[in-house]
mmCIF file of C-alpha atoms and ligand atoms in Angstrom:
data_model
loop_
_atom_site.group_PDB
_atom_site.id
_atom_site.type_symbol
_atom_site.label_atom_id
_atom_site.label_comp_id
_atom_site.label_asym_id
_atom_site.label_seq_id
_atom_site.Cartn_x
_atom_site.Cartn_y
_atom_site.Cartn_z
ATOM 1 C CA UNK A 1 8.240 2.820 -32.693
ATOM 2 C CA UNK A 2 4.888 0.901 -32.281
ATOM 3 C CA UNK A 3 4.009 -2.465 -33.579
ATOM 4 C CA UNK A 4 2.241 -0.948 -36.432
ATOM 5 C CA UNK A 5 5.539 0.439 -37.727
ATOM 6 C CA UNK A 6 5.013 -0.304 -41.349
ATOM 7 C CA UNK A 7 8.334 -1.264 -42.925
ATOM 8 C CA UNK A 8 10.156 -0.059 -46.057
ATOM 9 C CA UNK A 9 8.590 -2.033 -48.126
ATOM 10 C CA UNK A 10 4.957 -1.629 -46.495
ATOM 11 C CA UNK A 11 5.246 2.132 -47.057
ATOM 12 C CA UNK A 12 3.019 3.741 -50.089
ATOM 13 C CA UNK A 13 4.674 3.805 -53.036
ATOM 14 C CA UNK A 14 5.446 7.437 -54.914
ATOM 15 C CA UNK A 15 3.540 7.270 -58.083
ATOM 16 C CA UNK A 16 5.710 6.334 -61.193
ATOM 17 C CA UNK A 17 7.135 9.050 -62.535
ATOM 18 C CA UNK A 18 7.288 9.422 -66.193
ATOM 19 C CA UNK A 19 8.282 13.137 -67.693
ATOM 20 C CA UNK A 20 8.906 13.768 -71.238
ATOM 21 C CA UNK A 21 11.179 16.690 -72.674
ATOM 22 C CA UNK A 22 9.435 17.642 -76.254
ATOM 23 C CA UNK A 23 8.555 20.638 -78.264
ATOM 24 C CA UNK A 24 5.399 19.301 -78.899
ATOM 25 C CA UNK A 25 3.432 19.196 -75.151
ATOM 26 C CA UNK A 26 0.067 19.349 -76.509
ATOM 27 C CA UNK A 27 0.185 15.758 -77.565
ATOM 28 C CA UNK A 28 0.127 14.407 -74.231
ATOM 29 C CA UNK A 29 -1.467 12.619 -72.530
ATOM 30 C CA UNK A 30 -3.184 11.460 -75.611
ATOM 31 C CA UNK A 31 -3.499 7.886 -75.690
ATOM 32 C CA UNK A 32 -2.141 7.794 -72.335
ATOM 33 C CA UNK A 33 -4.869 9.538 -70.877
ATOM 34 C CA UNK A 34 -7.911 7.197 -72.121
ATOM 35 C CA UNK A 35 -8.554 3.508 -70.414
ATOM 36 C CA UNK A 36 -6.844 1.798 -67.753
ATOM 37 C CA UNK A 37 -3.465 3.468 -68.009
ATOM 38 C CA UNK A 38 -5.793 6.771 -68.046
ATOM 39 C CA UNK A 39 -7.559 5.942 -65.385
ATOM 40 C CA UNK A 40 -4.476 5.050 -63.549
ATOM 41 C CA UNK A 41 -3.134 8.555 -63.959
ATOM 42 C CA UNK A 42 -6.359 10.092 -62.628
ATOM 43 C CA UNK A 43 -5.932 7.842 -59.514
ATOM 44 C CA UNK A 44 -2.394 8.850 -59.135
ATOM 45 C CA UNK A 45 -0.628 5.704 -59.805
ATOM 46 C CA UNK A 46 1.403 7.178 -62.333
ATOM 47 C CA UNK A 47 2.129 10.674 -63.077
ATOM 48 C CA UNK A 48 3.442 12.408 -66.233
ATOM 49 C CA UNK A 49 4.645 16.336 -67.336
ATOM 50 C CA UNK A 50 6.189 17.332 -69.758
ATOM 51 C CA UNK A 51 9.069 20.395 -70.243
ATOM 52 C CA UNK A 52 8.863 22.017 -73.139
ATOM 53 C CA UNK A 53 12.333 22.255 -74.859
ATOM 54 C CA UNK A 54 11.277 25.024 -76.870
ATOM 55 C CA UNK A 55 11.151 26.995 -73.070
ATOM 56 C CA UNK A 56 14.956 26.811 -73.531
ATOM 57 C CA UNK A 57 14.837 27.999 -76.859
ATOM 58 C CA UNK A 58 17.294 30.554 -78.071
ATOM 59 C CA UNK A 59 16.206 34.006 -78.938
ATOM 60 C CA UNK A 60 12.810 35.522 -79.249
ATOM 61 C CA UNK A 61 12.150 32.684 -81.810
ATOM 62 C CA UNK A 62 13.102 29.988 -79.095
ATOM 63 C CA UNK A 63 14.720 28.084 -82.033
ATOM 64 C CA UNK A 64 16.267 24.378 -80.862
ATOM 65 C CA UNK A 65 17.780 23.434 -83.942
ATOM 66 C CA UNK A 66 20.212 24.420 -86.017
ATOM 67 C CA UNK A 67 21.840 23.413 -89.764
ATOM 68 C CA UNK A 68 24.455 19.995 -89.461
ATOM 69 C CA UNK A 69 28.021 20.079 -89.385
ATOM 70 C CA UNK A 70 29.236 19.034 -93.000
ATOM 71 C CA UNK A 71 25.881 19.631 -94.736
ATOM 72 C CA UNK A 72 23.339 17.593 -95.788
ATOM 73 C CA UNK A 73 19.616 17.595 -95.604
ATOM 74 C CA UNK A 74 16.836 18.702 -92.398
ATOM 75 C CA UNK A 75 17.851 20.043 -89.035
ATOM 76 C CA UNK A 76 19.541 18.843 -85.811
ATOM 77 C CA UNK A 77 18.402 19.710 -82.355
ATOM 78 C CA UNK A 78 21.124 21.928 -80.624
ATOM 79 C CA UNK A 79 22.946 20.607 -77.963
ATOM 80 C CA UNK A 80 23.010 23.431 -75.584
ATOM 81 C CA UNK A 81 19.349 23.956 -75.433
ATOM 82 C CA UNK A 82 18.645 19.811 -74.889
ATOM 83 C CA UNK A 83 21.353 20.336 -72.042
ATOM 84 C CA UNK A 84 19.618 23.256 -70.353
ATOM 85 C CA UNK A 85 16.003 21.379 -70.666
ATOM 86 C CA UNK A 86 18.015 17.890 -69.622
ATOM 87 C CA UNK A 87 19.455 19.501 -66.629
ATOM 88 C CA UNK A 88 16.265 21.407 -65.470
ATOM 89 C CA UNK A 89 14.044 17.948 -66.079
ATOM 90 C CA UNK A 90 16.252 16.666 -63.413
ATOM 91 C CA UNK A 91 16.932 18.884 -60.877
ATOM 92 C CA UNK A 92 13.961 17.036 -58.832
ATOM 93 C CA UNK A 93 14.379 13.596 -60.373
ATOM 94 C CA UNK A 94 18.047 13.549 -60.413
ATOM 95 C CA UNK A 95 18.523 9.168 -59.960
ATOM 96 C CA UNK A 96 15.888 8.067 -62.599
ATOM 97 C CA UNK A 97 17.027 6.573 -66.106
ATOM 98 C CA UNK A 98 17.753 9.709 -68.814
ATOM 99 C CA UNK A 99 16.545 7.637 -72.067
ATOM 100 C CA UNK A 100 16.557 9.337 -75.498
ATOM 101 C CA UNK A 101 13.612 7.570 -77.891
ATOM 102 C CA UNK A 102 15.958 6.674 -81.026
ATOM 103 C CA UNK A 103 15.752 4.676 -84.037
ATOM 104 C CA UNK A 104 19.417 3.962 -83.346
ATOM 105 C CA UNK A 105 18.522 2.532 -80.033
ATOM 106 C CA UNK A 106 18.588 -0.509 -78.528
ATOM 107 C CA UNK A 107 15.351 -2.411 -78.934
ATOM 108 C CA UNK A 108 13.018 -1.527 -76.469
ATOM 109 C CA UNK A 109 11.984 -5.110 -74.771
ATOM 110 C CA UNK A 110 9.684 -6.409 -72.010
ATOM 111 C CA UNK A 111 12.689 -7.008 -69.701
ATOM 112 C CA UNK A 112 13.421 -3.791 -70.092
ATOM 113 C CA UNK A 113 10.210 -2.550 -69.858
ATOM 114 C CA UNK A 114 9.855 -4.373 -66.231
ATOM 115 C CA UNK A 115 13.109 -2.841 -65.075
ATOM 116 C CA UNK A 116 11.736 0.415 -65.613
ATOM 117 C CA UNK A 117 8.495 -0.321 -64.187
ATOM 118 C CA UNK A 118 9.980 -1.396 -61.334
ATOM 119 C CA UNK A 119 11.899 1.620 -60.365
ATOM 120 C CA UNK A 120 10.529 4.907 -60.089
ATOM 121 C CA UNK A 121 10.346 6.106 -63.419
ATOM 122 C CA UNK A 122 11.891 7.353 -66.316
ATOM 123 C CA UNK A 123 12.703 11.038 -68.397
ATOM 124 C CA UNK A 124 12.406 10.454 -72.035
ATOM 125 C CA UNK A 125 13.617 12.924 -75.113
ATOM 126 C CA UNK A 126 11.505 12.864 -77.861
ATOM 127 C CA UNK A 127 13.513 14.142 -80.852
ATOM 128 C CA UNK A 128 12.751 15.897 -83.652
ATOM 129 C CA UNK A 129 13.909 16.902 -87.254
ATOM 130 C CA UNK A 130 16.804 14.510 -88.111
ATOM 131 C CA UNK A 131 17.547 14.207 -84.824
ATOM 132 C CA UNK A 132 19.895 15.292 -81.729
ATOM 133 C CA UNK A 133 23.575 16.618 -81.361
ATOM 134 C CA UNK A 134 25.467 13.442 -81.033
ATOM 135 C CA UNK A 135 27.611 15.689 -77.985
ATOM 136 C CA UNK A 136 24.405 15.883 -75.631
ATOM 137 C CA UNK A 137 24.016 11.880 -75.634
ATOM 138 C CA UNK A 138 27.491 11.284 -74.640
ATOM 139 C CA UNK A 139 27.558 14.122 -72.165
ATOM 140 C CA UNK A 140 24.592 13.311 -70.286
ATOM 141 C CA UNK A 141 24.779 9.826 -70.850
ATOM 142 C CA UNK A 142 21.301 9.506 -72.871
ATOM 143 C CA UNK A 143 20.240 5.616 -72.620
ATOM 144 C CA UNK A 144 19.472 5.273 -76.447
ATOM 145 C CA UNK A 145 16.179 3.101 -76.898
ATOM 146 C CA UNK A 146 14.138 2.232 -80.448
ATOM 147 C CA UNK A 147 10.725 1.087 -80.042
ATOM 148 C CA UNK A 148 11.665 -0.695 -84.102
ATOM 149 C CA UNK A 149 13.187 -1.170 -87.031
ATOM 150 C CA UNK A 150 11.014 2.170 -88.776
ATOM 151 C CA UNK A 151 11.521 5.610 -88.438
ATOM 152 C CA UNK A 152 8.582 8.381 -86.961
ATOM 153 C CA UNK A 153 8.610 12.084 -87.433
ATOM 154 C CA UNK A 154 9.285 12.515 -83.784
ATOM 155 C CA UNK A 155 9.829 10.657 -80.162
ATOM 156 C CA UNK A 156 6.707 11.427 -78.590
ATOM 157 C CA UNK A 157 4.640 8.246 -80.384
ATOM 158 C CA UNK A 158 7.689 6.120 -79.322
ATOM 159 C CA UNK A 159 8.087 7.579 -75.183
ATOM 160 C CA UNK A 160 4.112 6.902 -75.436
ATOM 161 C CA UNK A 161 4.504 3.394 -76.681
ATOM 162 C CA UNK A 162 7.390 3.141 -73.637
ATOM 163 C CA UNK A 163 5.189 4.829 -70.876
ATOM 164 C CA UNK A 164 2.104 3.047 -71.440
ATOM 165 C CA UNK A 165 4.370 -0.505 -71.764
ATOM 166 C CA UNK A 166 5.541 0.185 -68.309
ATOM 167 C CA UNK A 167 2.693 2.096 -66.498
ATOM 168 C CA UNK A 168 0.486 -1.509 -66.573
ATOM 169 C CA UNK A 169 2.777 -3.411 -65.400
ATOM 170 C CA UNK A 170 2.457 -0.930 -62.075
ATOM 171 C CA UNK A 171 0.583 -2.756 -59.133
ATOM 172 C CA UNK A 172 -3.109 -1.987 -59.408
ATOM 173 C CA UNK A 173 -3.234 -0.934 -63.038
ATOM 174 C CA UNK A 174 -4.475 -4.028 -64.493
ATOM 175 C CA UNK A 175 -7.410 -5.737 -62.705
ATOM 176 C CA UNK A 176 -6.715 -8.327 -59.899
ATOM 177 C CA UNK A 177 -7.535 -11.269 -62.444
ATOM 178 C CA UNK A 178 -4.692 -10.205 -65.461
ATOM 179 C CA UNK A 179 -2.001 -12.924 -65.876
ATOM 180 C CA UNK A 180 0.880 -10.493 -66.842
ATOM 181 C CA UNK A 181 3.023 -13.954 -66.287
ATOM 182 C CA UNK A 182 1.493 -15.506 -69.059
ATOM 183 C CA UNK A 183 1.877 -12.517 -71.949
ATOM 184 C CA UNK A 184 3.667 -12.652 -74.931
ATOM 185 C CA UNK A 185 7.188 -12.394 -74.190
ATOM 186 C CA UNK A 186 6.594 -12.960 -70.501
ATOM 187 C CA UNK A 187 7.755 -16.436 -70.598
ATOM 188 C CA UNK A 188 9.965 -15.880 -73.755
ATOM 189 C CA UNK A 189 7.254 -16.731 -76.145
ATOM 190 C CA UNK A 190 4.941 -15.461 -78.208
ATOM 191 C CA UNK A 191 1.171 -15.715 -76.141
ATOM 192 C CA UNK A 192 -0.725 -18.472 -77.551
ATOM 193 C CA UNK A 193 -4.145 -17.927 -79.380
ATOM 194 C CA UNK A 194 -7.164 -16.589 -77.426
ATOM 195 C CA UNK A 195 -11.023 -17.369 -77.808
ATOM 196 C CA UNK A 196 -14.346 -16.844 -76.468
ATOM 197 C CA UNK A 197 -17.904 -16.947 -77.229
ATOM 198 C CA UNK A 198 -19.935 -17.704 -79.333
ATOM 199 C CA UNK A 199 -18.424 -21.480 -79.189
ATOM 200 C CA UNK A 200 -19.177 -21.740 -83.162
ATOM 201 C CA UNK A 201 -18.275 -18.304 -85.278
ATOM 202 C CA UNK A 202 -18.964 -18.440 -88.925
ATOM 203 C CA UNK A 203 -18.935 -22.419 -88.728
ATOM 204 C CA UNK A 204 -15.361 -22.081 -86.591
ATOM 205 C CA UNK A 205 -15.305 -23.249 -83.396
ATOM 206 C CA UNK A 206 -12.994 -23.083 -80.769
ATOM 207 C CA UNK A 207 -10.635 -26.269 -79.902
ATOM 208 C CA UNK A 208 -11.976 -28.935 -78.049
ATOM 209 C CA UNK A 209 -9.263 -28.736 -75.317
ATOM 210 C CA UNK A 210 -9.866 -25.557 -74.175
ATOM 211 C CA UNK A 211 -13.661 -26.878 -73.390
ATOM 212 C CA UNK A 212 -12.651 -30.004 -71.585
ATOM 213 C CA UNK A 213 -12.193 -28.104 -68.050
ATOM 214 C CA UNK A 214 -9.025 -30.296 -68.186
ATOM 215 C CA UNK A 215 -6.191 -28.049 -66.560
ATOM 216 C CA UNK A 216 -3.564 -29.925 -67.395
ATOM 217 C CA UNK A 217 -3.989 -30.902 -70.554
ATOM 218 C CA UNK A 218 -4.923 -26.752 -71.451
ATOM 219 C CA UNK A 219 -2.302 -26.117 -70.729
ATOM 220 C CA UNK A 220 -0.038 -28.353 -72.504
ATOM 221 C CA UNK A 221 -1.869 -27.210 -75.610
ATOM 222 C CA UNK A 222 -1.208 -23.596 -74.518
ATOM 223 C CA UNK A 223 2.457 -23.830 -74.444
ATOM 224 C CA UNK A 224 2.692 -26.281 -77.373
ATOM 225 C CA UNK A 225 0.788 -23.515 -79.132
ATOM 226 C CA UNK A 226 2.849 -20.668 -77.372
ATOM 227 C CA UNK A 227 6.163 -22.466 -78.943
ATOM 228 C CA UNK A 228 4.871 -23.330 -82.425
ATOM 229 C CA UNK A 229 3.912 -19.358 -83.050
ATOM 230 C CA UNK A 230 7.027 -18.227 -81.411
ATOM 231 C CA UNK A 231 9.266 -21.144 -83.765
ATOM 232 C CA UNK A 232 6.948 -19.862 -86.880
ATOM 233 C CA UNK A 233 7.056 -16.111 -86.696
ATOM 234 C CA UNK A 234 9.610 -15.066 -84.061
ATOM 235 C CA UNK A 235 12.578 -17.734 -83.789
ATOM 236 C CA UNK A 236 14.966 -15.587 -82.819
ATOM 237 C CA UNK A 237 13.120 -15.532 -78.915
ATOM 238 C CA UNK A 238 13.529 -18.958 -78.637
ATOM 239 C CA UNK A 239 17.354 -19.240 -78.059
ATOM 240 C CA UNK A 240 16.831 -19.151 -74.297
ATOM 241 C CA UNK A 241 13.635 -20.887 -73.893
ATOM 242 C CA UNK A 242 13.842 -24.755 -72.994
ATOM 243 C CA UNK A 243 11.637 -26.784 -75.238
ATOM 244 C CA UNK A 244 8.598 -29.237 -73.975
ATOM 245 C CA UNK A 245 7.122 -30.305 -77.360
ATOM 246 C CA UNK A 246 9.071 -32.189 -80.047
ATOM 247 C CA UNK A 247 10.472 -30.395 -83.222
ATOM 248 C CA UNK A 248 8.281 -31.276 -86.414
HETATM 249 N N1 SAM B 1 17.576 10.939 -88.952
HETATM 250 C C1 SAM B 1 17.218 9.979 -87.952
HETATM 251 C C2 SAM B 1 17.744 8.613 -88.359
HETATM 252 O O1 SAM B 1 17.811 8.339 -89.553
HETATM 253 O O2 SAM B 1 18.043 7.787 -87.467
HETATM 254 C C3 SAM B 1 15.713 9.920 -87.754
HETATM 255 C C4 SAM B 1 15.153 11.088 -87.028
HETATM 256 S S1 SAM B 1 13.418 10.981 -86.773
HETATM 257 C C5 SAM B 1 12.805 11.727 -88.219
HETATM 258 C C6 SAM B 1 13.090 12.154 -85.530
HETATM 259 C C7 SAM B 1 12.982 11.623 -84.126
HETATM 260 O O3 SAM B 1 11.971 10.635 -84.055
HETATM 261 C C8 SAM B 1 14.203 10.958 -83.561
HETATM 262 O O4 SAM B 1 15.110 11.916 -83.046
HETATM 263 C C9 SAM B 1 13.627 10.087 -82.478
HETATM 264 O O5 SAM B 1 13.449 10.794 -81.264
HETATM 265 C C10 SAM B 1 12.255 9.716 -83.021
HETATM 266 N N2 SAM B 1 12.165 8.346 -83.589
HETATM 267 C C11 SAM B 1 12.016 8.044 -84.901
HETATM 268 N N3 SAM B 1 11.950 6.723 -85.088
HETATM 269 C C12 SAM B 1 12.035 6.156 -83.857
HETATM 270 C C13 SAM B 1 12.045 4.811 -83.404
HETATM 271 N N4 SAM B 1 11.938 3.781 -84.234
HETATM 272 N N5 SAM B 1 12.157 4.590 -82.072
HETATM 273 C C14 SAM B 1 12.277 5.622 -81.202
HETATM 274 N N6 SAM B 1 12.289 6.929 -81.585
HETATM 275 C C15 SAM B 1 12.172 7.198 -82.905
#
């Protein structure tokens, strides 16, 4: 070994891996391929593919879904064929997190978000119809996560909304001057309000503090600001965040 070893966590870093299992291909990258997150994919910071379920479709049809058990309206997606496409979209990523996008999920947050950035990526089922065979979740152990309280047509708008939530938090992806620390949710709370020029806007101008170049007192009025928005529209985040401004 020389003294230019580099050490574990010196050594380059495998891009993120995201890979989506969908019978709907074609609508990716989309959004994911435009600006910095698109740009980040072109420089190999991230990577996506997607597997066609549809490729473990049954008979010359390659039909995934079937009628559900007990009746009732729309399709489910079969569990045998999600299996087979499941098992395939792992055989070379067997240790990253299995997620199914689902309106029944578990709210999709930022901490969760930065746990998955952090690791080296994530396979994501985008469902279709009325949804999935409840035995595939529980066999394969499908992480269940809703990106809100609506339902889409299908999963592939919600493993976008996941993929592009985690791909700029990767190192690099965001210029060298973003404050990621300072985001909404970052700290707990909602981001305060932003400005810029011009300094008067259709006879509004922008608050005196943030033009006094004094630090401190900036940001005081940030956070007092951060908490107010965060106590007016989203009180629920505020449980575990320790107050600095008085309650009106
Ligand atoms: N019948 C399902 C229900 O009521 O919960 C809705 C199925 S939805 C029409 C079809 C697919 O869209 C789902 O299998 C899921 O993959 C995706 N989807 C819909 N809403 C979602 C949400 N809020 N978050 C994540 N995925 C969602």
């Amino acid at each position: 070994m020389t003294d230019e070893a580099t050490s574990d966590t010196d050594a380059p870093r495998a891009p993120w891996h995201a890979r989506v299992l969908t019978i709907f291909p074609d609508m990716f990258p989309g959004s994911l391929g435009v600006s910095l997150v698109g740009q980040a994919l072109e420089n190999e910071i991230w990577q996506l593919d997607c597997v066609d379920i549809r490729d473990f479709g049954l008979t010359k049809h390659r039909t995934v879904d079937d009628t559900p058990a007990g009746g009732g309206a729309g399709m489910v997606m079969r569990a045998d064929v999600l299996a087979a496409a499941i098992d395939h979209a792992r055989e070379d990523m067997p240790d990253v997190p299995l997620i199914y996008m689902s309106p029944r999920g578990r709210p999709l947050t930022q901490a969760r978000v930065r746990e998955l950035s952090a690791g080296p990526g994530a396979i994501l089922l985008a469902g279709r119809f009325e949804g999935i065979d409840q035995r595939v979740i529980d066999a394969r152990g499908l992480e269940e996560i809703s990106i809100g309280d609506y339902v889409l047509s299908g999963g592939e708008l919600a493993a976008m909304v996941l993929i592009d939530a985690c791909v700029r938090l990767l190192p690099g992806v965001l210029g060298a001057n973003a404050s990621l620390d300072e985001e909404s949710f970052e700290s707990g709370l909602l981001e305060y309000p932003q400005y810029t020029r011009p300094r008067e806007w259709e006879g509004h101008t922008i608050p005196d503090v943030l033009l006094s170049g004094d630090h401190k007192r900036m940001a005081a009025w940030r956070r007092a600001e951060a908490e107010r928005l965060t106590r007016e529209r989203r009180p629920d985040l505020l449980a575990d965040v320790p107050r600095t401004t008085p309650e009106k």
